[in-house]
């Protein structure tokens, strides 16, 4: 069983920045394609960003392009979501997810079938 733990959430003003981190307790993430999802207040879960095992392939939802960056650290122990120029509509609970895959370049924005999910971290953007 893999436990994913998110951290880095908080409250910021519009235009501010936050860095979210996701780690797997007791292991590395190199077997997994990784994702960040979010659930806005009263809304449905939605994809935010994906990254392949190699880190070479990424995907972003349109509304976060050029503001958010997903990355894997060089030891493959953490996946980070750097969020800049935050907007009020970025307010949500953010979840990290991991999918086991043998393919190093695999990402699939059309599927939310992940093997493991974290508990989430709250991001609130307000003035």
Tab-separated table of C-alpha atoms in Angstrom:
chain	number	residue	atom	x	y	z
A	1	UNK	CA	0.000	0.000	0.000
A	2	UNK	CA	1.301	3.419	-0.939
A	3	UNK	CA	0.372	6.435	1.133
A	4	UNK	CA	0.568	9.771	-0.605
A	5	UNK	CA	0.915	12.838	1.553
A	6	UNK	CA	0.342	16.352	0.259
A	7	UNK	CA	1.649	19.494	1.894
A	8	UNK	CA	2.067	23.173	1.159
A	9	UNK	CA	-1.513	24.346	1.036
A	10	UNK	CA	-2.671	27.523	2.714
A	11	UNK	CA	-4.322	30.861	2.225
A	12	UNK	CA	-2.956	33.527	-0.092
A	13	UNK	CA	-4.148	36.689	-1.754
A	14	UNK	CA	-4.880	36.828	-5.473
A	15	UNK	CA	-1.636	37.034	-7.381
A	16	UNK	CA	0.215	35.093	-4.721
A	17	UNK	CA	2.105	31.819	-4.987
A	18	UNK	CA	2.150	28.446	-3.286
A	19	UNK	CA	4.172	25.274	-3.782
A	20	UNK	CA	2.423	21.977	-3.155
A	21	UNK	CA	4.418	18.838	-2.544
A	22	UNK	CA	3.441	15.177	-2.689
A	23	UNK	CA	5.539	12.387	-1.224
A	24	UNK	CA	4.971	8.670	-0.853
A	25	UNK	CA	5.669	7.411	2.624
A	26	UNK	CA	8.664	5.128	2.668
A	27	UNK	CA	9.301	4.870	-1.039
A	28	UNK	CA	10.136	6.691	-4.218
A	29	UNK	CA	7.697	7.636	-6.945
A	30	UNK	CA	9.650	6.330	-9.930
A	31	UNK	CA	7.110	3.600	-10.784
A	32	UNK	CA	4.282	6.071	-11.096
A	33	UNK	CA	2.776	8.522	-13.477
A	34	UNK	CA	1.659	11.365	-11.213
A	35	UNK	CA	-1.159	13.863	-11.172
A	36	UNK	CA	-2.613	16.780	-9.291
A	37	UNK	CA	-6.380	17.131	-9.130
A	38	UNK	CA	-8.534	19.617	-7.280
A	39	UNK	CA	-12.084	19.885	-5.998
A	40	UNK	CA	-13.442	23.448	-5.814
A	41	UNK	CA	-16.055	24.310	-3.179
A	42	UNK	CA	-19.346	22.763	-4.230
A	43	UNK	CA	-17.785	21.484	-7.433
A	44	UNK	CA	-16.528	18.331	-9.055
A	45	UNK	CA	-13.006	16.994	-8.967
A	46	UNK	CA	-11.019	18.262	-11.929
A	47	UNK	CA	-7.641	17.562	-13.365
A	48	UNK	CA	-4.939	20.167	-12.822
A	49	UNK	CA	-1.678	18.704	-14.111
A	50	UNK	CA	-0.010	15.421	-15.046
A	51	UNK	CA	3.588	14.291	-15.310
A	52	UNK	CA	5.030	11.113	-16.755
A	53	UNK	CA	7.471	8.848	-14.962
A	54	UNK	CA	10.351	10.361	-16.892
A	55	UNK	CA	9.183	13.899	-16.199
A	56	UNK	CA	9.406	14.710	-19.903
A	57	UNK	CA	5.676	14.663	-20.628
A	58	UNK	CA	3.319	16.990	-18.849
A	59	UNK	CA	-0.254	18.141	-19.209
A	60	UNK	CA	-2.091	21.142	-17.756
A	61	UNK	CA	-5.690	22.171	-17.715
A	62	UNK	CA	-6.126	25.283	-19.796
A	63	UNK	CA	-6.931	27.614	-16.912
A	64	UNK	CA	-3.613	26.930	-15.151
A	65	UNK	CA	-1.291	26.950	-18.155
A	66	UNK	CA	1.577	29.403	-17.771
A	67	UNK	CA	0.781	29.767	-14.057
A	68	UNK	CA	1.332	26.261	-12.636
A	69	UNK	CA	4.291	23.937	-13.086
A	70	UNK	CA	4.405	20.259	-12.202
A	71	UNK	CA	7.771	18.621	-11.630
A	72	UNK	CA	9.483	15.640	-10.084
A	73	UNK	CA	12.526	16.058	-7.896
A	74	UNK	CA	15.773	14.472	-9.057
A	75	UNK	CA	15.571	11.732	-6.421
A	76	UNK	CA	11.991	10.916	-7.463
A	77	UNK	CA	10.820	11.254	-3.900
A	78	UNK	CA	8.428	14.127	-4.442
A	79	UNK	CA	6.207	15.694	-7.035
A	80	UNK	CA	5.705	19.426	-6.766
A	81	UNK	CA	3.049	21.764	-8.092
A	82	UNK	CA	4.341	25.318	-8.249
A	83	UNK	CA	1.418	27.697	-8.408
A	84	UNK	CA	1.896	31.343	-9.279
A	85	UNK	CA	-0.425	34.250	-9.982
A	86	UNK	CA	-3.149	32.464	-8.046
A	87	UNK	CA	-6.748	33.422	-8.675
A	88	UNK	CA	-9.828	33.170	-6.518
A	89	UNK	CA	-11.138	30.367	-8.723
A	90	UNK	CA	-8.056	28.284	-7.879
A	91	UNK	CA	-9.523	27.818	-4.413
A	92	UNK	CA	-9.958	24.086	-3.889
A	93	UNK	CA	-8.754	21.015	-2.098
A	94	UNK	CA	-5.779	19.739	-4.089
A	95	UNK	CA	-5.100	16.029	-4.362
A	96	UNK	CA	-2.064	14.120	-5.489
A	97	UNK	CA	-2.564	10.822	-7.353
A	98	UNK	CA	-0.286	8.041	-8.580
A	99	UNK	CA	-0.781	5.485	-11.319
A	100	UNK	CA	1.457	2.446	-11.705
A	101	UNK	CA	2.723	2.205	-15.265
A	102	UNK	CA	5.563	0.496	-17.077
A	103	UNK	CA	5.650	3.270	-19.650
A	104	UNK	CA	8.018	6.072	-18.780
A	105	UNK	CA	6.340	8.633	-21.032
A	106	UNK	CA	2.723	7.727	-20.261
A	107	UNK	CA	0.183	10.342	-19.291
A	108	UNK	CA	-3.551	10.210	-19.957
A	109	UNK	CA	-5.621	13.335	-19.338
A	110	UNK	CA	-8.785	11.404	-20.239
A	111	UNK	CA	-8.597	8.980	-17.325
A	112	UNK	CA	-8.868	9.580	-13.590
A	113	UNK	CA	-8.254	5.929	-12.741
A	114	UNK	CA	-5.350	6.198	-10.365
A	115	UNK	CA	-4.052	3.551	-8.026
A	116	UNK	CA	-3.396	5.833	-5.078
A	117	UNK	CA	-4.733	9.159	-3.851
A	118	UNK	CA	-3.643	11.489	-1.124
A	119	UNK	CA	-5.919	13.051	1.479
A	120	UNK	CA	-5.716	16.498	-0.016
A	121	UNK	CA	-4.478	19.920	1.007
A	122	UNK	CA	-6.594	23.067	1.088
A	123	UNK	CA	-5.662	26.040	-1.058
A	124	UNK	CA	-7.648	29.215	-0.439
A	125	UNK	CA	-7.182	32.320	-2.539
A	126	UNK	CA	-8.958	35.352	-1.155
A	127	UNK	CA	-8.438	39.031	-0.561
